């Protein structure tokens, strides 16, 4: 789920006196630190890195911090309106980058750096928020170094990433790192019930299966088809016994992820194309003049990159679920049945724990982790999954 959309929706729902932190959940210590920094220049650092596991609320916190920095408390009634603008991503003193491609491009990074040198136009500060900062290649990171080291006096950078280890040491040395806590399953479940009205049992199962990722837990709790698809995928992998099974199940996983990616992007792609054609004054179905074909091609290229990212994210979610399942097997092998994530499969997992050695389970878990890295590095998903599933079937690395 788009963090800006979440922030916008939350910002519209909460009372003015709760702005801008009302959309942030379960991160009281981090909120206190950033609240102090926004109100006291002596506590403010020019560049911040907010880290935490997926779903911990990194981006939501970043936009709340931006709202607190940009809005002027002395502005009276206008303060709340300014904060709502920032949370909605529409304030002129907020520049945000959330990549929907595989990596953050040098072009996008240079555009951020250029904007960072503009003085704030209406607010107290200009704030640059970079989500997914871990998706910068080394060359792209180097573009940011000088801007992070010597920013203008009234510019603040806020980077977001799962871990500070995901960024180059040269970047880490120029930012103040704020690490978020990981919420408990029960806390996430209560939040999902509060937000969606889901059945408490479904919310608890979804929070557990999502491994406390709030956005993914909310999707599972509100989408019975997604819950069924996850269950079917895990059971199919448990049934892999040889190369033929590996090929079949890998194909099914990629097909399902591809359909998911299409469902998530097709409607948006068509809306973007129609909007661009309307802006260019071209009627629907009419021929596109040569003079504007480059703009349409650029849009299509962006959409293809987004589709690739969406597919890889879908594959990664499946691999994350598989990691949780074989991690459960390992826990059972060491007598730790109080931390099982996939309780609905406990009978099958216990049978596997009895049949396998811990060494074989570790081999499978390591292989799944390697497969996640390989897919992220542009390996063909179908081949990477087939190879991984052969390891599941045989206990050996090809």
XYZ file of C-alpha atoms in Angstrom:
398
model
C 0.000 0.000 0.000
C 1.314 3.471 -0.913
C 2.579 5.143 2.293
C 1.650 8.577 0.961
C -1.901 7.399 0.360
C -1.998 5.935 3.856
C -0.691 9.181 5.308
C -3.186 11.216 3.309
C -6.117 9.062 4.393
C -4.971 9.078 7.989
C -4.314 12.798 7.913
C -7.865 13.408 6.759
C -9.293 11.237 9.524
C -7.364 12.389 12.607
C -8.077 15.509 14.611
C -6.011 18.647 14.076
C -4.419 18.371 17.526
C -3.123 14.879 16.656
C -1.336 16.072 13.517
C 1.104 15.120 12.177
C 1.914 12.085 14.348
C -1.562 10.563 14.518
C -0.900 8.353 11.481
C 2.214 6.854 13.106
C 1.582 3.723 15.135
C 3.665 1.887 17.716
C 6.807 4.040 17.509
C 6.565 6.302 20.557
C 10.330 6.635 21.108
C 10.988 7.545 17.480
C 8.138 10.068 17.499
C 9.537 11.688 20.645
C 12.985 12.010 19.054
C 11.666 13.549 15.844
C 9.184 15.778 17.649
C 12.068 17.263 19.654
C 14.163 17.687 16.515
C 11.343 19.491 14.692
C 10.750 21.895 17.575
C 14.337 22.527 18.682
C 16.949 23.507 16.053
C 19.695 22.378 18.441
C 18.337 18.810 18.219
C 17.916 18.860 14.440
C 20.315 17.050 12.137
C 20.434 17.933 8.440
C 20.135 14.294 7.284
C 18.293 11.336 8.819
C 18.030 7.635 8.054
C 14.920 5.856 9.326
C 15.376 2.090 9.392
C 13.083 -0.758 10.309
C 11.638 -3.989 8.935
C 9.084 -3.848 6.110
C 5.737 -2.685 7.431
C 7.175 -0.934 10.497
C 6.001 2.474 9.277
C 9.246 4.037 8.034
C 7.610 6.116 5.311
C 4.623 7.157 7.419
C 7.013 8.448 10.078
C 9.147 10.225 7.465
C 6.161 12.181 6.121
C 4.959 13.007 9.635
C 8.434 14.375 10.423
C 8.387 16.363 7.188
C 5.018 17.858 8.153
C 6.320 18.858 11.580
C 9.400 20.468 10.020
C 7.605 22.385 7.277
C 4.606 23.674 9.255
C 5.097 26.754 11.418
C 3.523 26.321 14.895
C 3.033 30.096 15.018
C 0.763 29.960 11.981
C -2.317 29.212 14.070
C -5.161 27.627 12.098
C -2.937 27.330 9.019
C -0.615 24.866 10.770
C -3.028 21.946 10.438
C -3.719 22.742 6.797
C 0.000 22.820 6.022
C 0.521 19.503 7.750
C -2.314 17.909 5.794
C -0.756 19.183 2.560
C 2.580 17.591 3.454
C 0.948 14.300 4.445
C -0.887 14.328 1.114
C 2.392 14.928 -0.722
C 1.211 18.224 -2.266
C 3.165 20.864 -0.344
C 5.751 22.716 -2.493
C 8.462 22.409 0.164
C 8.263 18.608 0.181
C 10.157 16.653 -2.452
C 9.646 12.894 -2.282
C 10.961 9.948 -4.248
C 9.413 6.505 -4.028
C 10.770 4.334 -6.798
C 8.501 1.852 -8.513
C 11.374 0.499 -10.558
C 14.049 -2.009 -9.679
C 16.545 0.685 -8.673
C 16.680 4.424 -8.069
C 18.193 5.964 -11.185
C 21.000 8.495 -11.244
C 18.638 10.850 -13.069
C 16.125 10.728 -10.209
C 18.856 11.183 -7.604
C 20.244 14.225 -9.430
C 16.762 15.723 -9.578
C 16.461 15.348 -5.788
C 19.845 16.941 -5.225
C 18.888 19.858 -7.471
C 15.667 20.422 -5.532
C 17.517 20.229 -2.212
C 19.350 23.487 -2.988
C 16.112 25.476 -3.373
C 15.120 27.612 -0.409
C 11.767 26.736 1.180
C 8.992 28.698 -0.495
C 6.291 28.664 2.192
C 7.395 26.521 5.132
C 10.182 26.598 7.686
C 12.254 23.950 5.914
C 12.548 22.182 2.590
C 12.376 18.419 3.218
C 13.636 15.730 0.837
C 12.181 12.276 1.538
C 13.766 9.317 -0.237
C 11.918 6.055 0.296
C 13.609 2.786 -0.672
C 17.048 4.355 -0.275
C 18.438 0.822 -0.240
C 17.675 0.626 -3.980
C 20.514 2.972 -4.875
C 23.480 1.557 -6.768
C 26.927 2.787 -5.715
C 27.117 5.347 -8.520
C 23.740 6.731 -7.519
C 24.739 6.932 -3.857
C 27.776 8.974 -4.817
C 25.482 11.578 -6.388
C 24.009 12.254 -2.943
C 27.210 12.466 -0.946
C 27.982 16.159 -1.268
C 24.333 17.152 -0.860
C 24.116 15.128 2.355
C 27.431 16.459 3.621
C 26.832 20.154 2.920
C 23.107 20.818 2.507
C 21.661 24.330 2.622
C 20.856 25.557 6.103
C 17.085 25.039 5.778
C 17.060 21.704 3.928
C 16.573 18.375 5.709
C 17.038 14.960 4.085
C 15.076 11.925 5.316
C 16.095 8.548 3.893
C 14.221 5.287 4.542
C 15.639 1.755 4.310
C 15.194 -1.635 6.009
C 18.657 -1.437 7.588
C 21.607 0.935 7.694
C 23.678 -1.964 6.328
C 21.747 -1.569 3.056
C 23.504 1.742 2.384
C 27.140 2.533 1.673
C 29.318 3.490 4.667
C 29.870 6.906 3.081
C 26.112 7.531 3.209
C 25.740 6.156 6.749
C 28.479 8.466 8.020
C 26.544 11.522 6.877
C 23.158 10.755 8.449
C 21.675 10.256 11.890
C 20.099 6.807 12.080
C 16.781 6.221 13.811
C 15.865 2.541 14.220
C 12.207 1.601 14.545
C 10.921 -1.172 16.777
C 9.196 -4.233 15.368
C 5.584 -4.518 16.596
C 4.139 -7.637 18.213
C 1.708 -9.869 16.315
C -1.087 -9.072 18.780
C -0.491 -5.336 18.390
C -0.664 -5.581 14.598
C -3.811 -7.701 14.810
C -5.528 -5.122 17.008
C -4.579 -2.366 14.576
C -5.982 -4.350 11.628
C -9.269 -4.923 13.467
C -9.432 -1.222 14.276
C -8.704 -0.156 10.696
C -10.718 -2.700 8.743
C -13.226 -4.291 11.106
C -11.819 -7.716 10.218
C -12.660 -10.736 12.344
C -10.110 -10.831 15.216
C -9.110 -14.425 14.406
C -8.495 -13.532 10.752
C -6.571 -10.431 11.799
C -4.356 -12.459 14.141
C -3.674 -15.065 11.457
C -2.913 -12.353 8.895
C -0.561 -10.501 11.246
C 1.244 -13.763 11.998
C 1.503 -14.804 8.351
C 2.670 -11.319 7.339
C 5.323 -11.516 10.065
C 4.049 -8.238 11.533
C 4.246 -6.331 8.232
C 1.300 -3.977 8.721
C 0.500 -3.340 5.054
C 0.705 -7.014 4.089
C -1.310 -8.059 7.144
C -4.038 -5.619 6.150
C -4.107 -7.015 2.623
C -4.358 -10.609 3.837
C -7.057 -9.753 6.373
C -9.218 -8.093 3.715
C -8.565 -10.459 0.797
C -9.728 -14.054 1.215
C -8.305 -14.951 -2.212
C -4.826 -13.798 -1.154
C -5.041 -15.914 2.008
C -6.132 -18.956 -0.005
C -3.386 -18.418 -2.575
C -0.731 -18.228 0.133
C -1.968 -21.447 1.750
C -2.093 -23.273 -1.595
C 1.449 -22.171 -2.477
C 2.930 -23.390 0.809
C 1.136 -26.727 0.563
C 2.312 -27.135 -3.043
C 5.928 -26.586 -2.004
C 5.541 -29.128 0.811
C 4.458 -31.602 -1.875
C 7.547 -31.171 -4.088
C 9.304 -34.521 -4.393
C 11.400 -34.241 -7.553
C 12.422 -32.199 -10.592
C 9.033 -32.530 -12.267
C 7.237 -31.198 -9.205
C 9.792 -28.383 -8.902
C 9.206 -27.248 -12.477
C 5.424 -27.394 -12.117
C 5.258 -25.551 -8.803
C 7.779 -22.906 -9.907
C 5.666 -22.241 -12.991
C 2.525 -21.911 -10.883
C 4.208 -19.456 -8.497
C 5.459 -17.243 -11.326
C 2.082 -17.377 -13.082
C 0.259 -16.319 -9.914
C 2.746 -13.526 -9.225
C 2.437 -12.327 -12.823
C -1.351 -12.204 -12.583
C -1.076 -10.310 -9.301
C 1.314 -7.814 -10.875
C -1.004 -7.292 -13.837
C -3.990 -6.781 -11.559
C -2.088 -4.205 -9.536
C -0.747 -2.255 -12.521
C -3.142 -2.683 -15.485
C -5.850 -0.277 -14.335
C -3.294 2.334 -13.304
C -1.385 1.954 -16.578
C -4.513 2.570 -18.622
C -5.495 5.586 -16.492
C -2.026 7.098 -16.931
C -2.108 6.560 -20.697
C -5.581 8.099 -21.029
C -4.544 11.070 -18.896
C -1.428 11.674 -21.000
C -3.374 11.458 -24.273
C -5.987 13.858 -22.896
C -3.259 16.291 -21.814
C -1.740 16.129 -25.303
C -5.160 16.723 -26.893
C -5.342 13.309 -28.571
C -8.733 11.593 -28.726
C -9.027 8.006 -27.483
C -8.315 5.623 -30.348
C -6.844 8.317 -32.597
C -3.406 7.969 -34.156
C -0.555 9.344 -32.054
C 1.359 12.068 -33.938
C 5.091 11.382 -34.359
C 5.957 14.544 -32.440
C 4.564 13.193 -29.167
C 5.376 9.495 -29.528
C 8.502 9.911 -27.430
C 6.393 11.021 -24.444
C 4.141 7.993 -24.814
C 7.180 5.718 -25.151
C 8.694 7.200 -21.991
C 5.471 6.482 -20.110
C 5.388 2.910 -21.408
C 9.013 2.392 -20.339
C 8.182 3.601 -16.833
C 5.198 1.274 -16.709
C 7.312 -1.690 -17.805
C 9.820 -0.958 -15.032
C 6.978 -0.741 -12.548
C 5.566 -4.065 -13.753
C 8.992 -5.691 -13.362
C 9.273 -4.311 -9.848
C 5.765 -5.499 -8.999
C 6.513 -9.019 -10.259
C 9.752 -9.232 -8.311
C 8.028 -7.969 -5.181
C 5.382 -10.675 -5.630
C 8.042 -13.381 -6.001
C 9.846 -12.002 -2.960
C 6.657 -12.199 -0.888
C 6.303 -15.883 -1.810
C 9.926 -16.546 -0.889
C 9.445 -14.716 2.411
C 6.481 -16.981 3.168
C 8.569 -20.047 2.322
C 11.358 -18.835 4.593
C 8.832 -18.567 7.414
C 7.595 -22.108 6.771
C 11.011 -23.768 6.798
C 12.044 -21.603 9.723
C 9.047 -23.163 11.517
C 10.415 -26.614 10.682
C 13.765 -25.646 12.165
C 12.117 -24.315 15.332
C 10.212 -27.589 15.741
C 13.437 -29.534 15.322
C 14.878 -27.597 18.250
C 11.749 -27.942 20.379
C 10.563 -24.348 19.967
C 6.908 -24.851 19.084
C 5.802 -21.631 20.817
C 6.996 -19.424 17.961
C 5.375 -21.163 14.988
C 4.214 -18.726 12.286
C 2.279 -21.163 10.100
C 0.227 -22.906 12.775
C -2.361 -24.034 10.235
C 0.292 -26.349 8.735
C 1.680 -27.597 12.038
C 0.908 -31.283 11.461
C 2.721 -31.274 8.091
C 5.608 -29.259 9.490
C 6.054 -31.643 12.419
C 6.178 -34.581 10.010
C 8.845 -32.783 7.989
C 10.800 -31.870 11.110
C 10.898 -35.563 12.056
C 11.917 -36.687 8.567
C 14.664 -34.116 7.965
C 17.866 -33.308 9.781
C 18.378 -29.716 11.010
C 21.286 -29.471 8.576
C 18.985 -30.157 5.631
C 16.486 -27.579 6.866
C 19.236 -24.986 7.181
C 20.372 -25.787 3.640
C 16.848 -25.080 2.363
C 16.512 -21.852 4.384
C 19.882 -20.621 3.103
C 18.914 -21.530 -0.457
C 15.692 -19.532 -0.221
C 17.674 -16.513 0.997
C 20.090 -16.886 -1.918
C 17.148 -17.111 -4.314
C 15.721 -13.842 -2.989
C 19.060 -12.160 -3.624
C 19.360 -13.691 -7.097
C 15.889 -12.536 -8.152
C 16.675 -9.041 -6.865
C 19.855 -9.125 -8.966
C 17.797 -9.840 -12.118
C 17.927 -13.634 -12.264
C 15.073 -15.180 -14.251
C 12.417 -15.892 -11.579
C 11.287 -19.210 -13.096
C 14.838 -20.626 -13.229
C 15.714 -19.335 -9.761
C 12.583 -20.906 -8.271
C 13.108 -24.222 -10.047
C 16.653 -24.436 -8.710
C 15.492 -23.551 -5.190
C 12.682 -26.120 -5.248
C 15.086 -28.837 -6.371
C 17.023 -28.092 -3.190
C 13.767 -28.452 -1.218
C 13.187 -31.842 -2.829
C 16.723 -33.180 -2.538
C 18.329 -31.310 0.366
C 21.275 -30.479 -1.902
C 22.323 -27.291 -3.645
C 22.497 -27.742 -7.454
